PDB file of C-alpha atoms and ligand atoms in Angstrom:
ATOM      1  CA  UNK A  16    -166.320 -16.472 127.207  1.00 44.00           C
ATOM      2  CA  UNK A  17    -166.886 -16.209 130.955  1.00 47.00           C
ATOM      3  CA  UNK A  18    -164.589 -13.656 132.563  1.00 48.00           C
ATOM      4  CA  UNK A  19    -163.553 -12.087 129.223  1.00 51.00           C
ATOM      5  CA  UNK A  20    -163.978  -8.323 128.869  1.00 54.00           C
ATOM      6  CA  UNK A  21    -164.777  -6.662 125.583  1.00 60.00           C
ATOM      7  CA  UNK A  22    -162.125  -4.525 123.862  1.00 57.00           C
ATOM      8  CA  UNK A  23    -164.407  -1.500 124.286  1.00 60.00           C
ATOM      9  CA  UNK A  24    -164.674  -2.143 128.010  1.00 60.00           C
ATOM     10  CA  UNK A  25    -160.892  -2.692 128.288  1.00 58.00           C
ATOM     11  CA  UNK A  26    -160.327   0.609 126.500  1.00 61.00           C
ATOM     12  CA  UNK A  27    -162.825   2.398 128.704  1.00 63.00           C
ATOM     13  CA  UNK A  28    -160.920   1.045 131.686  1.00 66.00           C
ATOM     14  CA  UNK A  29    -157.685   2.513 130.332  1.00 68.00           C
ATOM     15  CA  UNK A  30    -156.118  -0.752 129.221  1.00 73.00           C
ATOM     16  CA  UNK A  31    -154.087  -0.739 126.014  1.00 75.00           C
ATOM     17  CA  UNK A  32    -155.963  -2.545 123.224  1.00 80.00           C
ATOM     18  CA  UNK A  33    -154.677  -5.966 122.215  1.00 94.00           C
ATOM     19  CA  UNK A  34    -152.259  -5.859 119.264  1.00 96.00           C
ATOM     20  CA  UNK A  35    -153.484  -7.164 115.966  1.00 97.00           C
ATOM     21  CA  UNK A  36    -151.322  -9.154 113.581  1.00 98.00           C
ATOM     22  CA  UNK A  37    -151.486  -7.431 110.218  1.00 98.00           C
ATOM     23  CA  UNK A  38    -149.889  -8.359 106.909  1.00 98.00           C
ATOM     24  CA  UNK A  39    -149.362  -5.586 104.427  1.00 98.00           C
ATOM     25  CA  UNK A  40    -148.142  -5.907 100.874  1.00 98.00           C
ATOM     26  CA  UNK A  41    -146.182  -2.738 100.088  1.00 98.00           C
ATOM     27  CA  UNK A  42    -144.275  -2.103  96.875  1.00 98.00           C
ATOM     28  CA  UNK A  43    -144.398  -5.851  96.148  1.00 97.00           C
ATOM     29  CA  UNK A  44    -143.046  -6.946  99.552  1.00 98.00           C
ATOM     30  CA  UNK A  45    -145.097  -8.574 102.322  1.00 98.00           C
ATOM     31  CA  UNK A  46    -144.627  -7.077 105.780  1.00 98.00           C
ATOM     32  CA  UNK A  47    -145.984  -8.615 109.003  1.00 98.00           C
ATOM     33  CA  UNK A  48    -146.684  -6.231 111.843  1.00 98.00           C
ATOM     34  CA  UNK A  49    -148.295  -6.309 115.265  1.00 98.00           C
ATOM     35  CA  UNK A  50    -150.350  -3.099 115.488  1.00 98.00           C
ATOM     36  CA  UNK A  51    -152.787  -1.303 117.698  1.00 97.00           C
ATOM     37  CA  UNK A  52    -155.991  -1.857 115.668  1.00 97.00           C
ATOM     38  CA  UNK A  53    -156.460   1.901 115.463  1.00 97.00           C
ATOM     39  CA  UNK A  54    -153.130   2.427 113.607  1.00 98.00           C
ATOM     40  CA  UNK A  55    -153.537   4.293 110.345  1.00 98.00           C
ATOM     41  CA  UNK A  56    -151.917   3.127 107.164  1.00 98.00           C
ATOM     42  CA  UNK A  57    -149.791   6.272 107.233  1.00 98.00           C
ATOM     43  CA  UNK A  58    -148.475   5.550 110.730  1.00 98.00           C
ATOM     44  CA  UNK A  59    -147.820   1.925 109.840  1.00 98.00           C
ATOM     45  CA  UNK A  60    -145.755   3.083 106.865  1.00 98.00           C
ATOM     46  CA  UNK A  61    -143.855   5.842 108.603  1.00 98.00           C
ATOM     47  CA  UNK A  62    -143.532   4.724 112.230  1.00 98.00           C
ATOM     48  CA  UNK A  63    -143.438   0.922 111.859  1.00 98.00           C
ATOM     49  CA  UNK A  64    -141.850   0.372 108.404  1.00 98.00           C
ATOM     50  CA  UNK A  65    -139.793   3.554 108.249  1.00 98.00           C
ATOM     51  CA  UNK A  66    -141.101   4.332 104.795  1.00 98.00           C
ATOM     52  CA  UNK A  67    -141.133   8.053 105.407  1.00 98.00           C
ATOM     53  CA  UNK A  68    -141.718   9.225 101.828  1.00 98.00           C
ATOM     54  CA  UNK A  69    -145.428   9.557 102.503  1.00 98.00           C
ATOM     55  CA  UNK A  70    -145.882  12.690 104.601  1.00 98.00           C
ATOM     56  CA  UNK A  71    -148.201  13.657 107.377  1.00 98.00           C
ATOM     57  CA  UNK A  72    -149.390  17.167 106.547  1.00 98.00           C
ATOM     58  CA  UNK A  73    -152.732  17.474 108.343  1.00 98.00           C
ATOM     59  CA  UNK A  74    -153.636  13.953 109.440  1.00 98.00           C
ATOM     60  CA  UNK A  75    -157.230  14.858 108.645  1.00 98.00           C
ATOM     61  CA  UNK A  76    -157.661  14.018 104.965  1.00 98.00           C
ATOM     62  CA  UNK A  77    -157.391  17.620 103.844  1.00 98.00           C
ATOM     63  CA  UNK A  78    -153.965  18.082 102.294  1.00 98.00           C
ATOM     64  CA  UNK A  79    -153.103  14.940 100.264  1.00 98.00           C
ATOM     65  CA  UNK A  80    -149.482  14.784 101.470  1.00 98.00           C
ATOM     66  CA  UNK A  81    -150.049  11.158 102.568  1.00 98.00           C
ATOM     67  CA  UNK A  82    -151.468   9.947  99.237  1.00 98.00           C
ATOM     68  CA  UNK A  83    -150.569   6.370  98.273  1.00 98.00           C
ATOM     69  CA  UNK A  84    -152.029   3.894  95.781  1.00 98.00           C
ATOM     70  CA  UNK A  85    -154.147   0.980  96.908  1.00 98.00           C
ATOM     71  CA  UNK A  86    -154.891  -1.448  94.117  1.00 98.00           C
ATOM     72  CA  UNK A  87    -154.010   1.396  91.764  1.00 97.00           C
ATOM     73  CA  UNK A  88    -156.472   3.828  93.311  1.00 97.00           C
ATOM     74  CA  UNK A  89    -155.318   6.858  95.239  1.00 98.00           C
ATOM     75  CA  UNK A  90    -156.127   6.895  98.940  1.00 98.00           C
ATOM     76  CA  UNK A  91    -155.258   9.204 101.799  1.00 98.00           C
ATOM     77  CA  UNK A  92    -153.209   6.999 104.091  1.00 98.00           C
ATOM     78  CA  UNK A  93    -153.971   9.143 107.144  1.00 98.00           C
ATOM     79  CA  UNK A  94    -157.660   8.214 106.814  1.00 98.00           C
ATOM     80  CA  UNK A  95    -157.110   4.546 106.101  1.00 98.00           C
ATOM     81  CA  UNK A  96    -156.762   1.888 108.805  1.00 98.00           C
ATOM     82  CA  UNK A  97    -153.727  -0.334 108.273  1.00 98.00           C
ATOM     83  CA  UNK A  98    -155.745  -3.422 109.248  1.00 98.00           C
ATOM     84  CA  UNK A  99    -158.200  -2.736 106.432  1.00 98.00           C
ATOM     85  CA  UNK A 100    -155.360  -2.577 103.894  1.00 98.00           C
ATOM     86  CA  UNK A 101    -154.631  -6.261 104.298  1.00 97.00           C
ATOM     87  CA  UNK A 102    -154.872  -8.169 101.001  1.00 97.00           C
ATOM     88  CA  UNK A 103    -154.516  -4.961  98.992  1.00 98.00           C
ATOM     89  CA  UNK A 104    -151.546  -3.911  96.846  1.00 98.00           C
ATOM     90  CA  UNK A 105    -150.092  -0.764  98.339  1.00 98.00           C
ATOM     91  CA  UNK A 106    -147.721   1.410  96.366  1.00 98.00           C
ATOM     92  CA  UNK A 107    -145.790   4.268  97.909  1.00 98.00           C
ATOM     93  CA  UNK A 108    -143.356   6.790  96.480  1.00 98.00           C
ATOM     94  CA  UNK A 109    -140.524   4.460  97.484  1.00 98.00           C
ATOM     95  CA  UNK A 110    -141.819   1.842  95.029  1.00 98.00           C
ATOM     96  CA  UNK A 111    -142.307   4.069  92.005  1.00 97.00           C
ATOM     97  CA  UNK A 112    -138.869   4.062  90.407  1.00 97.00           C
ATOM     98  CA  UNK A 113    -137.551   0.944  88.674  1.00 95.00           C
ATOM     99  CA  UNK A 114    -134.082   0.596  90.212  1.00 94.00           C
ATOM    100  CA  UNK A 115    -132.182   3.723  89.149  1.00 95.00           C
ATOM    101  CA  UNK A 116    -134.810   4.663  86.569  1.00 97.00           C
ATOM    102  CA  UNK A 117    -137.252   7.266  87.758  1.00 98.00           C
ATOM    103  CA  UNK A 118    -140.919   6.991  86.932  1.00 97.00           C
ATOM    104  CA  UNK A 119    -141.715   9.441  84.082  1.00 98.00           C
ATOM    105  CA  UNK A 120    -143.700  11.646  86.497  1.00 98.00           C
ATOM    106  CA  UNK A 121    -140.778  11.793  88.966  1.00 98.00           C
ATOM    107  CA  UNK A 122    -138.565  12.784  86.074  1.00 98.00           C
ATOM    108  CA  UNK A 123    -140.933  15.463  84.873  1.00 98.00           C
ATOM    109  CA  UNK A 124    -141.268  16.914  88.376  1.00 98.00           C
ATOM    110  CA  UNK A 125    -137.529  17.462  88.327  1.00 98.00           C
ATOM    111  CA  UNK A 126    -137.549  18.747  84.733  1.00 98.00           C
ATOM    112  CA  UNK A 127    -140.414  21.178  85.440  1.00 98.00           C
ATOM    113  CA  UNK A 128    -139.100  22.287  88.818  1.00 98.00           C
ATOM    114  CA  UNK A 129    -142.440  21.238  90.323  1.00 98.00           C
ATOM    115  CA  UNK A 130    -141.525  21.590  93.978  1.00 98.00           C
ATOM    116  CA  UNK A 131    -140.020  24.029  96.415  1.00 97.00           C
ATOM    117  CA  UNK A 132    -139.913  22.681  99.993  1.00 98.00           C
ATOM    118  CA  UNK A 133    -140.927  19.221  98.722  1.00 98.00           C
ATOM    119  CA  UNK A 134    -143.231  18.359 101.595  1.00 98.00           C
ATOM    120  CA  UNK A 135    -146.286  17.820  99.403  1.00 98.00           C
ATOM    121  CA  UNK A 136    -144.304  16.285  96.541  1.00 98.00           C
ATOM    122  CA  UNK A 137    -144.580  12.541  97.205  1.00 98.00           C
ATOM    123  CA  UNK A 138    -148.364  12.928  97.592  1.00 98.00           C
ATOM    124  CA  UNK A 139    -148.579  15.070  94.473  1.00 98.00           C
ATOM    125  CA  UNK A 140    -146.665  12.465  92.480  1.00 98.00           C
ATOM    126  CA  UNK A 141    -148.701   9.518  93.688  1.00 98.00           C
ATOM    127  CA  UNK A 142    -151.943  11.403  93.006  1.00 98.00           C
ATOM    128  CA  UNK A 143    -150.573  12.485  89.636  1.00 98.00           C
ATOM    129  CA  UNK A 144    -149.764   8.893  88.676  1.00 98.00           C
ATOM    130  CA  UNK A 145    -153.392   7.997  89.455  1.00 98.00           C
ATOM    131  CA  UNK A 146    -154.719  11.140  87.691  1.00 98.00           C
ATOM    132  CA  UNK A 147    -152.946  10.043  84.503  1.00 98.00           C
ATOM    133  CA  UNK A 148    -154.031   6.385  84.722  1.00 97.00           C
ATOM    134  CA  UNK A 149    -157.624   7.435  85.428  1.00 97.00           C
ATOM    135  CA  UNK A 150    -157.548   9.459  82.177  1.00 97.00           C
ATOM    136  CA  UNK A 151    -158.020  12.772  83.954  1.00 98.00           C
ATOM    137  CA  UNK A 152    -154.927  14.465  82.610  1.00 98.00           C
ATOM    138  CA  UNK A 153    -156.286  15.566  79.226  1.00 96.00           C
ATOM    139  CA  UNK A 154    -156.048  19.290  79.836  1.00 97.00           C
ATOM    140  CA  UNK A 155    -154.645  21.680  82.468  1.00 98.00           C
ATOM    141  CA  UNK A 156    -158.219  22.319  83.666  1.00 98.00           C
ATOM    142  CA  UNK A 157    -158.798  18.590  84.101  1.00 98.00           C
ATOM    143  CA  UNK A 158    -155.567  18.184  85.968  1.00 98.00           C
ATOM    144  CA  UNK A 159    -156.349  21.063  88.314  1.00 98.00           C
ATOM    145  CA  UNK A 160    -159.745  19.625  88.995  1.00 98.00           C
ATOM    146  CA  UNK A 161    -158.616  16.064  89.616  1.00 98.00           C
ATOM    147  CA  UNK A 162    -155.554  17.120  91.628  1.00 98.00           C
ATOM    148  CA  UNK A 163    -157.572  19.482  93.815  1.00 98.00           C
ATOM    149  CA  UNK A 164    -157.248  17.136  96.813  1.00 98.00           C
ATOM    150  CA  UNK A 165    -153.511  17.778  96.960  1.00 98.00           C
ATOM    151  CA  UNK A 166    -152.468  21.122  98.403  1.00 98.00           C
ATOM    152  CA  UNK A 167    -149.119  22.831  97.973  1.00 98.00           C
ATOM    153  CA  UNK A 168    -148.334  25.542 100.475  1.00 97.00           C
ATOM    154  CA  UNK A 169    -145.455  26.714  98.251  1.00 98.00           C
ATOM    155  CA  UNK A 170    -147.908  27.322  95.391  1.00 96.00           C
ATOM    156  CA  UNK A 171    -146.018  25.259  92.787  1.00 97.00           C
ATOM    157  CA  UNK A 172    -149.315  24.417  91.062  1.00 98.00           C
ATOM    158  CA  UNK A 173    -148.446  25.687  87.591  1.00 98.00           C
ATOM    159  CA  UNK A 174    -145.289  23.581  87.515  1.00 98.00           C
ATOM    160  CA  UNK A 175    -147.073  20.537  88.955  1.00 98.00           C
ATOM    161  CA  UNK A 176    -149.734  20.730  86.207  1.00 98.00           C
ATOM    162  CA  UNK A 177    -147.017  21.048  83.527  1.00 98.00           C
ATOM    163  CA  UNK A 178    -145.135  18.025  84.936  1.00 98.00           C
ATOM    164  CA  UNK A 179    -148.320  15.908  84.914  1.00 98.00           C
ATOM    165  CA  UNK A 180    -149.098  17.002  81.341  1.00 98.00           C
ATOM    166  CA  UNK A 181    -145.571  15.975  80.239  1.00 98.00           C
ATOM    167  CA  UNK A 182    -145.798  12.591  81.931  1.00 98.00           C
ATOM    168  CA  UNK A 183    -149.279  12.005  80.507  1.00 98.00           C
ATOM    169  CA  UNK A 184    -147.899  12.685  77.033  1.00 96.00           C
ATOM    170  CA  UNK A 185    -145.101  10.122  77.622  1.00 91.00           C
ATOM    171  CA  UNK A 186    -147.644   7.613  78.896  1.00 85.00           C
ATOM    172  CA  UNK A 187    -149.949   8.011  75.877  1.00 82.00           C
ATOM    173  CA  UNK A 188    -147.052   7.834  73.415  1.00 81.00           C
ATOM    174  CA  UNK A 189    -145.754   4.648  75.012  1.00 77.00           C
ATOM    175  CA  UNK A 190    -149.272   3.192  74.875  1.00 69.00           C
ATOM    176  CA  UNK A 191    -149.582   4.213  71.246  1.00 54.00           C
ATOM    177  CA  UNK A 192    -152.460   6.552  72.161  1.00 41.00           C
TER     178      UNK A 192
HETATM  179  S1  LIG B 219    -151.912  14.041 105.926  1.00 88.10           S
HETATM  180 FE1  LIG B 219    -153.409  12.854 104.945  1.00 88.10          FE
HETATM  181  S2  LIG B 219    -154.600  14.291 103.880  1.00 88.10           S
HETATM  182 FE2  LIG B 219    -153.175  15.530 104.988  1.00 88.10          FE
HETATM  183  S1  LIG B 220    -143.449  22.188  97.416  1.00 88.10           S
HETATM  184 FE1  LIG B 220    -143.754  22.993  99.432  1.00 88.10          FE
HETATM  185  S2  LIG B 220    -145.763  22.420  99.944  1.00 88.10           S
HETATM  186 FE2  LIG B 220    -145.597  21.874  97.877  1.00 88.10          FE
END
């Protein structure tokens, strides 16, 4: 279009990029947002939707504190663009319990005392839910391997592994496996 400048040129000239209309389905609810196209899924959740259960530990994909599920697969929300999450089913820690009933892994985290400061916990739980559904919770070694993307500065690893084992046992007994 004559006279139009490209977004890259506008950005180079210091202009704010045009906002993008984005529709995100989170915990079963559709949310419409106008976002800077560079907004990460984590910032959309925390800063725009005030779903602050997902944490920003490193912002670099290294700690796992921001882990959420996208179509049932774990992703690091700090590395995912919100605009690319359109049409996907996002689940965060806020959507895990059924009303007042905790998810079995949330319950086993409490039972096993699997956190200290709690900063890594929502990411650990979301990754743990995926670890179990992927079939990677068959042994403590498996769990350690498949949870290795989630760091805990408090070193609660033994308790986290025990909590995931407990929830995996509940899950296999309810599936008759
Ligand atoms: S905040 Fe996303 S991996 Fe650390
Ligand atoms: S409980 Fe503190 S970082 Fe994991």
